[in-house]
Short mmCIF file of C-alpha atoms and ligand atoms in Angstrom, two decimals:
data_model
loop_
_atom_site.label_atom_id
_atom_site.label_comp_id
_atom_site.label_asym_id
_atom_site.label_seq_id
_atom_site.Cartn_x
_atom_site.Cartn_y
_atom_site.Cartn_z
CA MET A 1 -15.17 -58.63 -262.33
CA MET A 2 -17.79 -56.16 -263.50
CA HIS A 3 -17.74 -52.85 -261.72
CA ASN A 4 -21.18 -51.55 -260.94
CA PHE A 5 -20.47 -47.88 -261.40
CA GLN A 6 -24.04 -46.80 -260.72
CA SER A 7 -24.48 -48.37 -257.29
CA GLY A 8 -20.87 -47.61 -256.31
CA SER A 9 -21.31 -43.94 -257.06
CA SER A 10 -24.63 -43.64 -255.26
CA ALA A 11 -23.22 -45.38 -252.18
CA ASP A 12 -20.36 -42.85 -252.19
CA ASN A 13 -22.87 -40.10 -252.66
CA PHE A 14 -24.90 -41.20 -249.64
CA ALA A 15 -21.71 -41.47 -247.58
CA ARG A 16 -20.75 -37.92 -248.58
CA GLN A 17 -24.23 -36.62 -247.74
CA ARG A 18 -24.07 -38.40 -244.39
CA ARG A 19 -20.76 -36.70 -243.53
CA ARG A 20 -22.23 -33.33 -244.43
CA LEU A 21 -25.24 -34.09 -242.24
CA LEU A 22 -22.93 -34.83 -239.30
CA ASP A 23 -21.37 -31.37 -239.76
CA GLU A 24 -24.83 -29.79 -239.74
CA ILE A 25 -25.77 -31.69 -236.58
CA ALA A 26 -22.56 -30.50 -234.90
CA ASP A 27 -23.42 -26.89 -235.88
CA ASP A 28 -26.97 -27.28 -234.51
CA ALA A 29 -25.62 -28.77 -231.28
CA ALA A 30 -23.35 -25.76 -230.78
CA MET A 31 -26.21 -23.37 -231.54
CA THR A 32 -28.64 -24.96 -229.06
CA ALA A 33 -26.10 -25.50 -226.26
CA ILE A 34 -27.74 -22.94 -223.96
CA ASP A 35 -31.05 -24.83 -224.06
CA THR A 36 -29.73 -28.38 -224.05
CA GLY A 37 -26.68 -27.99 -221.81
CA ARG A 38 -24.54 -29.72 -224.44
CA SER A 39 -22.42 -27.85 -226.96
CA ALA A 40 -21.32 -31.04 -228.72
CA PHE A 41 -22.57 -34.60 -228.84
CA SER A 42 -20.31 -37.48 -227.84
CA GLY A 43 -18.04 -39.08 -230.41
CA LYS A 44 -19.88 -42.37 -229.89
CA VAL A 45 -23.24 -40.82 -230.76
CA MET A 46 -21.85 -39.07 -233.84
CA ALA A 47 -20.20 -42.31 -234.96
CA ALA A 48 -23.51 -44.16 -234.55
CA LEU A 49 -25.27 -41.56 -236.72
CA GLY A 50 -22.45 -41.85 -239.22
CA SER A 51 -22.81 -45.60 -239.46
CA VAL A 52 -26.57 -46.00 -239.96
CA ASP A 53 -27.82 -45.80 -243.55
CA ARG A 54 -30.71 -43.40 -243.08
CA HIS A 55 -31.63 -43.80 -246.75
CA ARG A 56 -32.51 -47.44 -246.06
CA PHE A 57 -35.24 -46.39 -243.62
CA VAL A 58 -37.14 -43.98 -245.88
CA SER A 59 -39.38 -44.65 -248.87
CA ASP A 60 -38.04 -44.57 -252.43
CA GLU A 61 -39.65 -41.16 -252.98
CA GLN A 62 -37.73 -39.73 -250.02
CA ILE A 63 -34.40 -41.37 -250.72
CA TYR A 64 -32.71 -38.24 -252.07
CA SER A 65 -33.88 -36.28 -249.01
CA ALA A 66 -32.70 -38.95 -246.59
CA TYR A 67 -29.72 -36.90 -245.40
CA ALA A 68 -31.47 -33.55 -245.19
CA ASN A 69 -31.59 -32.29 -241.61
CA HIS A 70 -35.38 -32.31 -241.33
CA PRO A 71 -38.16 -34.81 -240.56
CA LEU A 72 -39.47 -37.07 -243.35
CA PRO A 73 -42.84 -38.76 -243.86
CA ILE A 74 -42.79 -42.54 -243.31
CA GLY A 75 -46.43 -43.31 -244.15
CA HIS A 76 -49.51 -43.71 -241.92
CA GLY A 77 -49.30 -39.97 -241.12
CA GLN A 78 -46.08 -40.50 -239.16
CA THR A 79 -42.63 -38.98 -239.53
CA ILE A 80 -39.03 -39.96 -238.91
CA SER A 81 -37.51 -37.25 -236.70
CA GLN A 82 -35.03 -34.62 -237.82
CA PRO A 83 -31.51 -36.12 -237.56
CA TYR A 84 -30.34 -33.39 -235.17
CA ILE A 85 -33.20 -34.32 -232.81
CA VAL A 86 -32.32 -38.03 -233.11
CA ALA A 87 -28.71 -37.14 -232.20
CA LEU A 88 -29.73 -34.87 -229.32
CA MET A 89 -32.16 -37.37 -227.76
CA THR A 90 -29.62 -40.16 -228.08
CA ASP A 91 -26.84 -38.06 -226.57
CA LEU A 92 -28.98 -36.93 -223.62
CA LEU A 93 -29.38 -40.55 -222.48
CA ASP A 94 -25.61 -40.99 -221.83
CA LEU A 95 -25.78 -44.60 -222.96
CA GLU A 96 -23.33 -47.36 -222.06
CA LYS A 97 -22.55 -50.46 -224.11
CA THR A 98 -24.15 -52.70 -221.46
CA ASP A 99 -27.45 -50.76 -221.39
CA ARG A 100 -30.88 -52.05 -222.30
CA VAL A 101 -33.04 -49.31 -223.73
CA LEU A 102 -36.77 -48.97 -224.29
CA GLU A 103 -38.05 -46.91 -227.22
CA ILE A 104 -41.70 -45.95 -227.63
CA GLY A 105 -42.58 -45.18 -231.27
CA THR A 106 -40.54 -47.46 -233.56
CA GLY A 107 -41.77 -45.72 -236.73
CA SER A 108 -39.26 -46.43 -239.48
CA GLY A 109 -36.81 -48.14 -237.11
CA TYR A 110 -34.10 -45.52 -237.75
CA GLN A 111 -33.79 -44.27 -234.17
CA ALA A 112 -33.76 -47.88 -232.95
CA ALA A 113 -30.88 -48.65 -235.35
CA VAL A 114 -28.89 -45.67 -234.04
CA LEU A 115 -29.49 -46.80 -230.44
CA SER A 116 -28.55 -50.39 -231.28
CA GLU A 117 -25.03 -49.25 -232.24
CA LEU A 118 -24.55 -47.92 -228.71
CA VAL A 119 -26.16 -50.41 -226.33
CA GLU A 120 -26.64 -54.09 -225.63
CA HIS A 121 -30.30 -54.31 -226.60
CA VAL A 122 -33.09 -52.04 -227.81
CA TYR A 123 -36.73 -52.85 -227.06
CA SER A 124 -39.05 -50.78 -229.24
CA VAL A 125 -42.85 -50.54 -229.12
CA GLU A 126 -44.97 -49.32 -232.07
CA ILE A 127 -48.75 -48.91 -232.01
CA VAL A 128 -49.31 -48.96 -235.81
CA ALA A 129 -48.93 -52.64 -236.71
CA ALA A 130 -47.95 -52.02 -240.35
CA LEU A 131 -45.13 -49.68 -239.29
CA GLY A 132 -43.88 -51.99 -236.55
CA GLU A 133 -43.83 -54.98 -238.86
CA ARG A 134 -42.05 -53.05 -241.61
CA ALA A 135 -39.44 -51.73 -239.17
CA ARG A 136 -38.88 -55.19 -237.70
CA ALA A 137 -38.29 -56.66 -241.19
CA LYS A 138 -36.03 -53.76 -242.17
CA LEU A 139 -33.90 -54.00 -239.03
CA ASN A 140 -33.62 -57.74 -239.56
CA ASP A 141 -32.61 -57.33 -243.23
CA LEU A 142 -29.92 -54.82 -242.29
CA GLY A 143 -28.51 -57.12 -239.62
CA TYR A 144 -29.54 -55.23 -236.49
CA THR A 145 -29.87 -58.33 -234.32
CA ASN A 146 -30.05 -56.53 -230.96
CA VAL A 147 -33.39 -54.79 -231.57
CA SER A 148 -36.76 -56.28 -230.62
CA VAL A 149 -39.97 -54.69 -231.92
CA LYS A 150 -43.36 -55.20 -230.30
CA ILE A 151 -46.70 -54.04 -231.67
CA GLY A 152 -48.64 -52.47 -228.83
CA ASP A 153 -49.52 -49.35 -226.88
CA GLY A 154 -46.39 -47.78 -225.48
CA TRP A 155 -48.44 -46.16 -222.70
CA GLU A 156 -47.92 -49.48 -220.91
CA GLY A 157 -44.21 -49.68 -221.75
CA TRP A 158 -42.85 -53.22 -222.20
CA PRO A 159 -42.94 -54.70 -218.67
CA GLU A 160 -41.49 -58.12 -219.57
CA HIS A 161 -37.99 -56.71 -220.14
CA ALA A 162 -37.99 -54.02 -217.42
CA PRO A 163 -36.16 -52.40 -215.77
CA TYR A 164 -34.45 -50.34 -218.47
CA ASP A 165 -31.32 -48.23 -218.17
CA ALA A 166 -32.86 -45.53 -220.36
CA ILE A 167 -36.14 -44.78 -222.16
CA ILE A 168 -36.77 -42.69 -225.29
CA VAL A 169 -40.21 -41.65 -226.47
CA THR A 170 -40.61 -40.37 -230.03
CA ALA A 171 -44.29 -39.35 -230.03
CA ALA A 172 -45.69 -36.63 -227.77
CA PRO A 173 -48.06 -37.45 -224.88
CA GLU A 174 -49.34 -34.79 -222.47
CA GLU A 175 -47.56 -36.34 -219.50
CA ILE A 176 -44.92 -38.98 -218.88
CA PRO A 177 -46.67 -42.38 -218.95
CA PRO A 178 -46.44 -43.67 -215.33
CA ALA A 179 -45.56 -47.20 -216.49
CA LEU A 180 -42.40 -45.84 -218.10
CA VAL A 181 -41.22 -44.33 -214.82
CA GLN A 182 -41.91 -47.65 -213.09
CA GLN A 183 -39.96 -49.56 -215.76
CA LEU A 184 -36.89 -47.29 -215.52
CA LYS A 185 -33.93 -48.16 -213.27
CA PRO A 186 -33.12 -45.68 -210.49
CA GLY A 187 -30.60 -43.21 -211.90
CA GLY A 188 -31.93 -43.85 -215.41
CA LYS A 189 -33.12 -41.17 -217.82
CA ILE A 190 -36.18 -40.66 -219.99
CA VAL A 191 -36.14 -38.29 -222.94
CA ILE A 192 -39.62 -37.43 -224.15
CA PRO A 193 -41.51 -34.70 -226.02
CA LEU A 194 -44.45 -33.45 -223.91
CA GLY A 195 -47.37 -31.30 -225.01
CA SER A 196 -50.92 -31.26 -226.22
CA ILE A 197 -51.99 -32.05 -229.78
CA PHE A 198 -52.64 -28.40 -230.59
CA GLY A 199 -50.37 -26.69 -228.12
CA ALA A 200 -46.62 -26.34 -228.02
CA GLN A 201 -44.42 -29.27 -227.22
CA GLU A 202 -41.19 -29.32 -225.28
CA LEU A 203 -38.44 -31.87 -225.17
CA VAL A 204 -38.10 -33.01 -221.57
CA LEU A 205 -35.28 -34.91 -219.87
CA ALA A 206 -36.35 -36.76 -216.74
CA THR A 207 -34.07 -38.57 -214.27
CA LYS A 208 -35.34 -41.15 -211.79
CA TYR A 209 -34.16 -40.92 -208.18
CA PRO A 210 -33.48 -44.00 -206.05
CA ASP A 211 -36.69 -43.26 -204.11
CA GLY A 212 -38.70 -43.57 -207.34
CA GLY A 213 -39.35 -39.85 -207.77
CA ILE A 214 -38.36 -38.03 -210.93
CA VAL A 215 -36.84 -34.66 -211.65
CA THR A 216 -37.61 -33.14 -215.04
CA ARG A 217 -35.86 -30.52 -217.09
CA ARG A 218 -37.45 -28.75 -220.06
CA LEU A 219 -34.97 -28.31 -222.86
CA LEU A 220 -36.36 -26.87 -226.07
CA PRO A 221 -39.49 -26.59 -228.24
CA VAL A 222 -40.04 -29.55 -230.57
CA SER A 223 -42.71 -30.85 -232.93
CA PHE A 224 -43.48 -34.57 -232.74
CA VAL A 225 -46.48 -36.56 -233.90
CA PRO A 226 -49.06 -37.08 -231.14
CA PHE A 227 -48.89 -40.06 -228.81
CA THR A 228 -51.99 -42.14 -229.48
CA GLY A 229 -53.44 -45.00 -227.48
CA GLY A 230 -54.62 -45.37 -223.93
CA ASN A 231 -53.45 -42.20 -222.21
N1 LIG B 301 -38.52 -43.18 -233.83
C1 LIG B 301 -39.15 -43.17 -235.14
C2 LIG B 301 -40.01 -41.95 -235.36
C3 LIG B 301 -41.35 -42.30 -235.02
S1 LIG B 301 -42.67 -41.18 -235.28
C4 LIG B 301 -38.15 -43.31 -236.25
O1 LIG B 301 -36.95 -43.28 -236.00
O2 LIG B 301 -38.58 -43.45 -237.40
C5 LIG B 301 -43.59 -41.64 -233.85
C6 LIG B 301 -44.12 -43.04 -233.85
O3 LIG B 301 -44.78 -43.24 -232.60
C7 LIG B 301 -45.16 -43.31 -234.93
O4 LIG B 301 -44.76 -44.41 -235.70
C8 LIG B 301 -46.44 -43.60 -234.13
O5 LIG B 301 -47.26 -44.57 -234.73
C9 LIG B 301 -45.87 -44.10 -232.80
N2 LIG B 301 -46.76 -44.01 -231.65
C10 LIG B 301 -47.66 -43.05 -231.35
N3 LIG B 301 -48.31 -43.34 -230.21
C11 LIG B 301 -47.79 -44.53 -229.77
C12 LIG B 301 -48.07 -45.38 -228.65
N4 LIG B 301 -49.02 -45.08 -227.74
N5 LIG B 301 -47.35 -46.51 -228.52
C13 LIG B 301 -46.40 -46.85 -229.42
N6 LIG B 301 -46.11 -46.10 -230.51
C14 LIG B 301 -46.80 -44.96 -230.68
#
């Protein structure tokens, strides 16, 4: 059998870069523990980050930056979040294998793939049709069968599959969309960047009480693309 040295060596290379990235994420987690309340992310979350091929979700021009710990452009003026932020937001949701999670802002599909390793099903809404369709095809090609992508305005959530155990928003609105609070189970968590287009943004963790009210905690400054659509 012919040995394809080229592809074998680049696969090893990506695997090595991914392991180094996990070390950087662990260092960042320790450094931000005072803000986030977590000095390390769970083994499950780190394993999920270690198993998703981030280089498959970026464009060919970005492929050699795929494992750098910073955001990357994904076209249409949008970005795939910094891996440390993906890890942090995922960890904050304290996900269980039986959970059904809603994501607003599918983008490249990378965050959805990470979530899909940890839960029963991921429902993800993307407002830019071309991005949503590309992510859906990509996730399908890579065998992520427990992710559904809808093209639409995430301001309305995805009511057909509610209630969700957890919700993650990866674009920044000025306030938590009320539909998302409605579509969250009591006891469930939302992680969301909040801020104005020109002002500072903060990553916020909100928990829903059985009476429907929410308590929010501001964690740390972040920089996400703006939430567009009907808010
Ligand atoms: N989670 C993505 C990163 C997405 S960047 C990933 O892993 O690649 C934020 C995304 O949110 C962009 O693709 C943007 O088009 C989308 N977005 C912005 N406003 C939205 C809205 N109202 N509803 C759904 N998606 C929205």
